[in-house]
Coordinates of C-alpha atoms in Angstrom, one line a residue:
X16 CA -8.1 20.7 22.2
X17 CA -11.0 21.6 19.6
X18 CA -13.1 24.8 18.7
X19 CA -16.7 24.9 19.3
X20 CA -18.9 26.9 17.0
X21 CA -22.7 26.9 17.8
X22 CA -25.1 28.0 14.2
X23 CA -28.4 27.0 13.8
X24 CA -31.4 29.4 11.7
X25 CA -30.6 31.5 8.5
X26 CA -29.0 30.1 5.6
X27 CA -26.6 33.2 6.1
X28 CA -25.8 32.5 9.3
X29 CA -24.5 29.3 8.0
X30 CA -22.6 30.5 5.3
X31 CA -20.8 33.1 7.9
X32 CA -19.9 30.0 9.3
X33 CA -18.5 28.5 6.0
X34 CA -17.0 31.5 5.6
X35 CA -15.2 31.1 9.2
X36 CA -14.4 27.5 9.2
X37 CA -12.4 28.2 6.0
X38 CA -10.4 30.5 8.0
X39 CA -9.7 28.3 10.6
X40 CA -8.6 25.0 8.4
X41 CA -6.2 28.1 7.1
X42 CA -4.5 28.9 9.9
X43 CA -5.2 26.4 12.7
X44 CA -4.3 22.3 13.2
X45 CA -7.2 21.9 15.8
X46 CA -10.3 20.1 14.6
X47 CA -13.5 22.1 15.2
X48 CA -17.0 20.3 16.5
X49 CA -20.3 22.3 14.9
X50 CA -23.3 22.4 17.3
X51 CA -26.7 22.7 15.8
X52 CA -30.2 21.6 15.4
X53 CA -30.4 20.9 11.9
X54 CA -34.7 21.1 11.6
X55 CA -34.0 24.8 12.2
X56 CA -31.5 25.5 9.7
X57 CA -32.2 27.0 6.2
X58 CA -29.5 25.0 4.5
X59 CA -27.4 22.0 5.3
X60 CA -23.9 22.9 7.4
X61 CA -21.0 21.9 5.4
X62 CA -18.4 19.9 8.2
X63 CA -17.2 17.0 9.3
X64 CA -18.1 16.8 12.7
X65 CA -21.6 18.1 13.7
X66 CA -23.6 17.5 16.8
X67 CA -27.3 18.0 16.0
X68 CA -29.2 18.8 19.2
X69 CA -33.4 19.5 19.4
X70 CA -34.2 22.5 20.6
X71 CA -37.6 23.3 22.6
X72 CA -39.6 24.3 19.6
X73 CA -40.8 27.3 21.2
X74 CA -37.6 28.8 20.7
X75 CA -37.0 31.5 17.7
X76 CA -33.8 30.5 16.0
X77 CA -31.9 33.3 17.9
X78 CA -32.9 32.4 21.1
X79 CA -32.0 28.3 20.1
X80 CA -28.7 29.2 19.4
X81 CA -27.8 30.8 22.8
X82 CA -29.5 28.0 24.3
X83 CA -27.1 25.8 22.6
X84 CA -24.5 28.0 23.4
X85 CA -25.0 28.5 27.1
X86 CA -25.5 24.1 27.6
X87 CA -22.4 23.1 26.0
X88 CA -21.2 21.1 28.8
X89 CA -24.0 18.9 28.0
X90 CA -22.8 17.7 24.9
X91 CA -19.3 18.5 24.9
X92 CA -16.6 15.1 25.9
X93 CA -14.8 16.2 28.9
X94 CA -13.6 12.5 29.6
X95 CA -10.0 13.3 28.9
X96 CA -10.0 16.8 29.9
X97 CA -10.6 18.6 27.3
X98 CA -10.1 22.0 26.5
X99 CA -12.6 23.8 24.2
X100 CA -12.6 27.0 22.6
X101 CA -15.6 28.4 21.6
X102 CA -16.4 31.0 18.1
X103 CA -19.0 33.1 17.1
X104 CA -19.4 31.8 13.8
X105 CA -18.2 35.7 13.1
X106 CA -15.0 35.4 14.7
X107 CA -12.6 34.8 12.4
X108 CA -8.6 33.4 12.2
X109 CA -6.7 35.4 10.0
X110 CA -2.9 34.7 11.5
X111 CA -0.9 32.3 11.9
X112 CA -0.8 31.1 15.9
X113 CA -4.4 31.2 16.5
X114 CA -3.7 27.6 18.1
X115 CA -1.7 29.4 20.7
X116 CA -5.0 30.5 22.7
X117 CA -5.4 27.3 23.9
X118 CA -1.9 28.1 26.0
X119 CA -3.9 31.0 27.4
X120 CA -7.0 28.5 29.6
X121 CA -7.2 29.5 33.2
X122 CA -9.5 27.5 35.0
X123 CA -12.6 27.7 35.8
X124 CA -13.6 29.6 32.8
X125 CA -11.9 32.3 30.2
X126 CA -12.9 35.0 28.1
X127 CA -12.1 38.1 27.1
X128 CA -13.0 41.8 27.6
X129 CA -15.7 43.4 25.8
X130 CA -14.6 46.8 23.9
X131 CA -17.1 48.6 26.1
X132 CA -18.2 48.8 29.7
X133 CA -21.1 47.6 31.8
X134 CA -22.8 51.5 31.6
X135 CA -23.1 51.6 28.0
X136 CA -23.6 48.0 27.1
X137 CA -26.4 48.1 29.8
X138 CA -28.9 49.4 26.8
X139 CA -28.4 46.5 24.5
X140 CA -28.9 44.2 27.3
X141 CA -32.3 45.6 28.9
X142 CA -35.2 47.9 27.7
X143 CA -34.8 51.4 28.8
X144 CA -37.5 54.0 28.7
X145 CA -36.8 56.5 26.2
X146 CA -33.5 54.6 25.4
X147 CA -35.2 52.8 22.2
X148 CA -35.1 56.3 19.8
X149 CA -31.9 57.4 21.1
X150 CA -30.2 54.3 19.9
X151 CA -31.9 54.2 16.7
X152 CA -30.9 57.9 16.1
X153 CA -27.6 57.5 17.5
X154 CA -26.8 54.3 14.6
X155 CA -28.3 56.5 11.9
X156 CA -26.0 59.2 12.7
X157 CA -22.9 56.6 12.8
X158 CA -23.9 55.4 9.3
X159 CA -24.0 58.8 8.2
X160 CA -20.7 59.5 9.6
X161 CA -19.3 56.3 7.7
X162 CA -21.5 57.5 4.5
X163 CA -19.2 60.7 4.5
X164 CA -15.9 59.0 6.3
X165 CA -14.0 59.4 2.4
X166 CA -14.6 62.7 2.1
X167 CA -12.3 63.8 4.7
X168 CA -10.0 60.5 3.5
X169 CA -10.3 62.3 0.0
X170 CA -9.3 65.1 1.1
X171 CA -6.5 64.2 3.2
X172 CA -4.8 62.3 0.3
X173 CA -5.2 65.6 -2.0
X174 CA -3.5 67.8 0.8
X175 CA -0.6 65.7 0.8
X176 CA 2.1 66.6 3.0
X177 CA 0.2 69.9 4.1
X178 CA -1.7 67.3 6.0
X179 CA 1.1 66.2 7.8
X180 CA 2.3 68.9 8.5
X181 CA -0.5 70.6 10.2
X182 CA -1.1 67.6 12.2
X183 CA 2.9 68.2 13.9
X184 CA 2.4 71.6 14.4
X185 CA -1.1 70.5 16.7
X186 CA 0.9 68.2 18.4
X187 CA 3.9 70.5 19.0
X188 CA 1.9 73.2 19.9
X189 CA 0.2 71.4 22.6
X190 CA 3.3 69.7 23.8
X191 CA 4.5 73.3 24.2
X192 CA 1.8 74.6 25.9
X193 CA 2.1 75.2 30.2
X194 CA -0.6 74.2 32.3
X195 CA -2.7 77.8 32.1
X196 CA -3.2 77.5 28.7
X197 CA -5.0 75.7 26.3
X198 CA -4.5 72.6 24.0
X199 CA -6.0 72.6 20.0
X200 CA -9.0 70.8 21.2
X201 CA -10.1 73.0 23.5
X202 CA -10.6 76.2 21.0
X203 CA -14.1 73.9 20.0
X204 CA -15.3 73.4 23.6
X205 CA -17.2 76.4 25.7
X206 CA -15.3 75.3 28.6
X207 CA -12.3 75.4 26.8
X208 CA -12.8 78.7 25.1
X209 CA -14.0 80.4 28.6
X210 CA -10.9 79.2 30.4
X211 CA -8.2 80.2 27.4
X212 CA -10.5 83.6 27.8
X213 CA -10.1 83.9 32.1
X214 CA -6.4 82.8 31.1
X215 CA -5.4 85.5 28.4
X216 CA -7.4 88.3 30.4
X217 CA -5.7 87.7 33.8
X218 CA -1.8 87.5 32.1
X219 CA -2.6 90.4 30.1
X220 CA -3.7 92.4 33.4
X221 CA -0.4 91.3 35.1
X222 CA 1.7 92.4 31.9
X223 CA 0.0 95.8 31.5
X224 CA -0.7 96.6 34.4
X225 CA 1.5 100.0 33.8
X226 CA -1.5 100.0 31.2
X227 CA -1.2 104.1 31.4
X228 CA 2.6 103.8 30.6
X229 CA 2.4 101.8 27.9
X230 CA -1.2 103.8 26.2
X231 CA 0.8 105.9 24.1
X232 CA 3.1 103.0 22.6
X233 CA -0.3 101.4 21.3
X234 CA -1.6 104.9 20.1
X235 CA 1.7 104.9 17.5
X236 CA 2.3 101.2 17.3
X237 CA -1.6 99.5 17.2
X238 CA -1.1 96.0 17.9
X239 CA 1.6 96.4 20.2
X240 CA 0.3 95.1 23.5
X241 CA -0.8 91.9 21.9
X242 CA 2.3 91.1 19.9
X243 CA 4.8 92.4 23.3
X244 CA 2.3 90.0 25.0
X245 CA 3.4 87.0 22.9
X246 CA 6.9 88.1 23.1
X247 CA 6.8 88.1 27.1
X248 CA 4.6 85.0 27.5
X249 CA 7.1 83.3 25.0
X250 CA 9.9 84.5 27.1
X251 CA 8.4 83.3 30.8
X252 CA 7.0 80.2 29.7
X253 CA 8.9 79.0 26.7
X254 CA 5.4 78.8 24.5
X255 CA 3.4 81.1 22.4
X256 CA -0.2 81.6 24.0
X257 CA -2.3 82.2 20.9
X258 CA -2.5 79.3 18.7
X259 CA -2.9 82.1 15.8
X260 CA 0.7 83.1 16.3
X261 CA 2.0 79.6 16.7
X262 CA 0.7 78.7 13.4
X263 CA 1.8 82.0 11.0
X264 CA 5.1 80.8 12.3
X265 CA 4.8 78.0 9.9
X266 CA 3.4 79.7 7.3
X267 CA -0.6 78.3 7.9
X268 CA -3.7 79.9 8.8
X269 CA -6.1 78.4 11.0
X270 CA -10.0 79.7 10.6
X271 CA -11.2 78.6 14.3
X272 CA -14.9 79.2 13.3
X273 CA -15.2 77.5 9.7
X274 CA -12.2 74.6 11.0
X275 CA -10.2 75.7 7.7
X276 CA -6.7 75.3 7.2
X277 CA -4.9 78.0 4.4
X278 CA -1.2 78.1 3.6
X279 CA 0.7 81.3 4.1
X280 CA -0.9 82.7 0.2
X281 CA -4.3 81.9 1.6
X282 CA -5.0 79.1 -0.7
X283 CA -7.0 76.6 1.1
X284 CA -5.9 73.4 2.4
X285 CA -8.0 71.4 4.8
X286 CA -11.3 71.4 6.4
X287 CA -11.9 70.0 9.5
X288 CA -15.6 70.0 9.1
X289 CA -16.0 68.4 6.1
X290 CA -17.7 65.6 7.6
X291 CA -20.2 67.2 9.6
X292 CA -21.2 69.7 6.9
X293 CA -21.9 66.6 4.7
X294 CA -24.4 65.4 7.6
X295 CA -25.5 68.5 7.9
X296 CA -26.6 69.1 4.3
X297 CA -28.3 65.5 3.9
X298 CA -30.0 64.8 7.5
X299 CA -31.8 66.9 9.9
X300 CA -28.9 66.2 12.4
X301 CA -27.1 69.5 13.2
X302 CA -23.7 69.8 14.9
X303 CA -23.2 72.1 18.7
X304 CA -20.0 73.1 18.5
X305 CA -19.5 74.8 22.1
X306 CA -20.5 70.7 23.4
X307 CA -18.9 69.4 20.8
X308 CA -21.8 67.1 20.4
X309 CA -24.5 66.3 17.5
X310 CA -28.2 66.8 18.0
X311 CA -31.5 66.2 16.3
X312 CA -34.2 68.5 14.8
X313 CA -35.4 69.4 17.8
X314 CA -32.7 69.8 19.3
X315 CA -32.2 67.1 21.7
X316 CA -28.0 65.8 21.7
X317 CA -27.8 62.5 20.6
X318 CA -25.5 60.2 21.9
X319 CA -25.2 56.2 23.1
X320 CA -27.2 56.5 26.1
X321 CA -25.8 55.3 29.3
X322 CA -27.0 53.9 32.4
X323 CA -27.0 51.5 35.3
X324 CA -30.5 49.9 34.6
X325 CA -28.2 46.0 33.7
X326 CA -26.8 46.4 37.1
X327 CA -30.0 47.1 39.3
X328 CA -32.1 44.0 37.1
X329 CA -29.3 41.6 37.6
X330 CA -29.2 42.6 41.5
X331 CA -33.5 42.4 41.2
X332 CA -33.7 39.1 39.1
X333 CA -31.1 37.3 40.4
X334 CA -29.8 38.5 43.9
X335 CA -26.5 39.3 42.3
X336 CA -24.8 42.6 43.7
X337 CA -22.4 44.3 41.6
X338 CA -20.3 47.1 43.6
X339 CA -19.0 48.6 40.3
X340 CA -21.1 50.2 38.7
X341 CA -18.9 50.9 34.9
X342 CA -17.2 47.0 35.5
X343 CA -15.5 46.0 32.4
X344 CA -17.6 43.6 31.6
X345 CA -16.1 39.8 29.5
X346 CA -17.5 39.7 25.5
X347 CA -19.5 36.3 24.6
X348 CA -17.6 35.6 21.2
X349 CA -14.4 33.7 22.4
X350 CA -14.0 31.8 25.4
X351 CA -12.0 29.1 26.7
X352 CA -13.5 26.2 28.6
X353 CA -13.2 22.9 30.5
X354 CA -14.4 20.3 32.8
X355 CA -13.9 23.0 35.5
X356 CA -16.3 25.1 34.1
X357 CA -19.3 23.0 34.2
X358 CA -21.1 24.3 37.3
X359 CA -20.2 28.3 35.7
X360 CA -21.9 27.0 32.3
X361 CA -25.0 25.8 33.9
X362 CA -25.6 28.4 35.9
X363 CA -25.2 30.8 32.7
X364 CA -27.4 28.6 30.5
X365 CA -30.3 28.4 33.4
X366 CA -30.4 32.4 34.1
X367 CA -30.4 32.8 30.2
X368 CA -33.7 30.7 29.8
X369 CA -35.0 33.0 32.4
X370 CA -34.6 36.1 30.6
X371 CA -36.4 34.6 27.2
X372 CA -39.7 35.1 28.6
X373 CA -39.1 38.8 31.0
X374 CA -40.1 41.8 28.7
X375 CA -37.4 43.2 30.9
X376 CA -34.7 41.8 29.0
X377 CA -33.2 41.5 25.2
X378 CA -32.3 38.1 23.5
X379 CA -28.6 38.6 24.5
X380 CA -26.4 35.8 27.0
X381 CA -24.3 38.9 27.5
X382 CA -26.3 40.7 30.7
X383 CA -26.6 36.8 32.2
X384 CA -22.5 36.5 31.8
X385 CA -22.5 38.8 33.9
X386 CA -24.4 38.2 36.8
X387 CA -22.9 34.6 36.5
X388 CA -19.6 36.0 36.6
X389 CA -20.3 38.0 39.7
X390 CA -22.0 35.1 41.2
X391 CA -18.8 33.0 41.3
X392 CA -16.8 35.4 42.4
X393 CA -14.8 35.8 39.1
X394 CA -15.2 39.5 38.4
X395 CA -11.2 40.2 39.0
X396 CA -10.5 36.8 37.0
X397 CA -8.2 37.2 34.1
X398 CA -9.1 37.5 30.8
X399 CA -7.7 36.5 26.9
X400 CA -5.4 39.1 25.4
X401 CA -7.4 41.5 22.6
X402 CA -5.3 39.7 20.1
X403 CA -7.7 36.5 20.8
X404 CA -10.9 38.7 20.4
X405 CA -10.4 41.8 18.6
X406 CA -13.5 43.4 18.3
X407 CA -13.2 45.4 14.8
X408 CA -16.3 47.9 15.9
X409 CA -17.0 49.4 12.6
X410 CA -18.5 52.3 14.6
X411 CA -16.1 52.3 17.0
X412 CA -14.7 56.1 17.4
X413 CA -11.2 55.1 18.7
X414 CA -10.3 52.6 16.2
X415 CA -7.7 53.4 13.9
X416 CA -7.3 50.4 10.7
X417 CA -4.1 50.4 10.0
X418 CA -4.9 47.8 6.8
X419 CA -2.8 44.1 6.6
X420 CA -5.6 43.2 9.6
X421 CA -3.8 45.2 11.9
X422 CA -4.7 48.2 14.7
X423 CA -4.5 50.7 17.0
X424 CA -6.2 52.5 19.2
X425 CA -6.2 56.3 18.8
X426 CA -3.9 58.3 21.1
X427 CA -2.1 54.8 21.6
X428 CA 1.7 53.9 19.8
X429 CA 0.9 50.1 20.2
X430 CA -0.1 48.2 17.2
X431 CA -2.5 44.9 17.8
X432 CA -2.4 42.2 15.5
X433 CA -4.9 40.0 15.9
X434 CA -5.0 35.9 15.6
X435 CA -9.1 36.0 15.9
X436 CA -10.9 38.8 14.6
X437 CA -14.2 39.4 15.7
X438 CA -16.7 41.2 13.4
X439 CA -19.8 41.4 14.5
X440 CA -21.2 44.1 12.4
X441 CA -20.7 44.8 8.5
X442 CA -19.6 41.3 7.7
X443 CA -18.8 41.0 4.1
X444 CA -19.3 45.0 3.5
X445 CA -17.0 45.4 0.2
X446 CA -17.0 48.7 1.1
X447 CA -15.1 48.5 4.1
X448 CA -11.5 48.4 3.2
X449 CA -10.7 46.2 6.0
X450 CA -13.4 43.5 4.7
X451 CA -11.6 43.7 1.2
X452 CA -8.5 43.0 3.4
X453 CA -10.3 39.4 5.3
X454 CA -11.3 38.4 1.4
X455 CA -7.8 38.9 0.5
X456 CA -6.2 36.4 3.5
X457 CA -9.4 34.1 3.1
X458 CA -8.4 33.8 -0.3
X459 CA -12.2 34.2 -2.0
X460 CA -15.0 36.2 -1.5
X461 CA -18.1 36.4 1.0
X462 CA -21.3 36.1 -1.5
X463 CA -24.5 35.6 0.4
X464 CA -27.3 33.6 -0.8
X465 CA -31.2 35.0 0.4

């Protein structure tokens, strides 16, 4: 049993790798094999057990490391059946157990799932028209978000338990609300608003409809109608209707068009917004609030873009059909491998040399996995638990870092602590508290020389 890591090119490519392979003597017994071509590499790797292999000298350094990658077989011992695990040289151990993966191999091939699907990973893989600007817009607007992320932080901290608070009464107001009416996220929607609208109007008609009866109540009580209709929707259905109401109750004020929170002497407490009016102010971005959506100076909403381009080039270069079009597709950083897995491995290495030279395609071994995958028949095949590959998206939206390397997703109780962390953006970004958190357990720092 060893770990593989492939690194040839940059000298900071190789010092992620230092960086990594000081991790793993950490918390790991296994011996790990380095694969390279050493002519190609900026500075010399630091390890005990290197396998220097020429490249075709055509190849950029990118495109020589996926071609080391994808031909492992071809230099790997599998004699004595062995079982390899191979590492992105940014994947890194940061728990004791890591060794345990090697319990996980089930033949022919293992990896495990990407934290996207096939749809949205499609434009990374291929060149889309019109896709190119979208993407570059869309990162800009997620390192603005990130920019302006400790604002609302800031402000969270300074509300204190207010924060809290408000966050249980959202909850308990949408756990108390019946099916006709709406939840807290859907007073920023235009759907949402339209159907809490057709909702309230259509009640109201069946509770006054002895409108003329109950005209000259509202003439000496104004107001009376809409508070007797809280009362009686209260009464049928065990749940206030208007948020409004729900919150006075607990002494807040909620301002549904600025996204402010005030406390029953009107002193402000939150803003929802914060975020978005800090983008807003610095960028030409703008945000849509009845699609909830963000959109650029002319207007246009910006967003990942999506298709199925991946799936129809696989199906037209290599004769591959996939029948689901949003498959959750297998991530390239971790996988687990053995004699059985020769004939997958060569078939992945020879499709990836394929796509080096087709203006179609990106410098990825990602959109080839695929169609190899599919090829063999493997697309139900399991795959590694997310604690062997935890892909610590620094963009991601549903990520929640809960600090001491640990996670969850949001909306989900279940906390994930990983044994290999994958971080393949923002690698040694001080600024990220979770980075400060991998220096911490690595015991020194990440310094980078050009």
């Amino acid at each position: 049993m060893k770990y593989v890591f492939v690194v040839c090119g940059a000298a900071q490519h190789i010092q992620t790798l230092h960086f990594a392979l000081g991790l793993l003597k950490q918390f790991s017994r296994k011996p790990a094999v380095v694969v390279t071509d050493a002519s190609r590499n900026a500075i010399p790797i630091q390890h005990n057990e290197i396998i220097d292999i020429a490249t075709p000298p055509q190849l950029s350094a990118h495109e020589a490391a996926i071609y080391l990658k994808t031909s492992l077989h071809r230099h790997l011992d599998f004699n004595n059946d062995e079982t390899y695990c191979y590492l992105d040289s940014d994947v890194l151990a940061v728990r004791p157990g890591v060794d345990e993966i090697f319990n996980q191999f089930i033949p022919p091939i293992r990896f495990c799932s990407d934290h996207c699907r096939m749809m949205e990973f499609s434009p990374s893989a291929v060149y889309q028209p019109g896709s190119e600007e979208l993407i570059r817009k869309q990162k800009e607007l997620e390192v603005l978000r990130h920019r302006y992320q400790p604002l609302e932080e800031a402000q969270k901290a300074e509300a204190g338990a207010h924060y809290e608070r408000i966050q249980a009464i959202k909850k308990a107001f949408n756990a108390a609300q019946p099916a006709h009416a709406g939840k807290f996220k859907d007073f920023g929607s235009c759907k949402g608003r339209l159907r809490l609208l057709l909702a309230k109007t259509a009640f109201k008609a069946l509770f006054w409809s002895n409108a003329v009866l109950t005209f000259p109540l509202e003439i000496l009580y104004p107001g009376i109608r809409e508070k007797s209709f809280e009362s009686l929707h209260k009464a049928l259905f065990g749940a206030p209707f208007e948020f409004d109401a729900f919150v006075q109750k607990h002494g807040y004020r909620y301002d549904k068009k600025e996204r402010k929170w005030y406390d029953e002497q009107e002193q402000f407490v939150f803003d929802e917004a914060i975020v978005i009016r800090a983008i807003e102010a610095r960028s030409a971005f703008r945000w849509n609030e009845p699609t909830l959506s963000w959109q650029d100076s002319e207007g246009r909403k910006v967003s990942w873009p999506s298709s199925d381009a991946l799936r129809q080039l696989i199906h037209q270069k290599f004769g591959v059909h996939i029948n689901q079009k949003n498959w959750q597709h297998w991530n390239g950083g971790v996988f687990l491998f053995g004699r059985a897995s020769i004939p997958f491995l060569e078939q992945w290495h020879a499709w990836t040399l394929e796509i080096f030279n087709d203006p179609k395609w990106k410098t990825r071994d990602q959109g080839t996995l695929i169609a190899t995958v599919w090829k063999y028949g493997l697309e139900n095949h399991s795959t590694l638990p997310i604690e062997y590959n935890f892909i610590a998206d620094y963009y991601h939206p549903r990520i929640q870092y809960n600090g001491d390397l640990s996670f969850r997703f949001r909306g989900s109780p279940d906390c994930i602590r990983p044994f290999l962390l994958h971080i393949y953006h923002h690698f040694g970004d001080t600024s990220w508290p979770l980075w400060l958190d991998v220096e911490d357990r690595a015991g020194q720092s990440f310094s980078p020389t050009e």
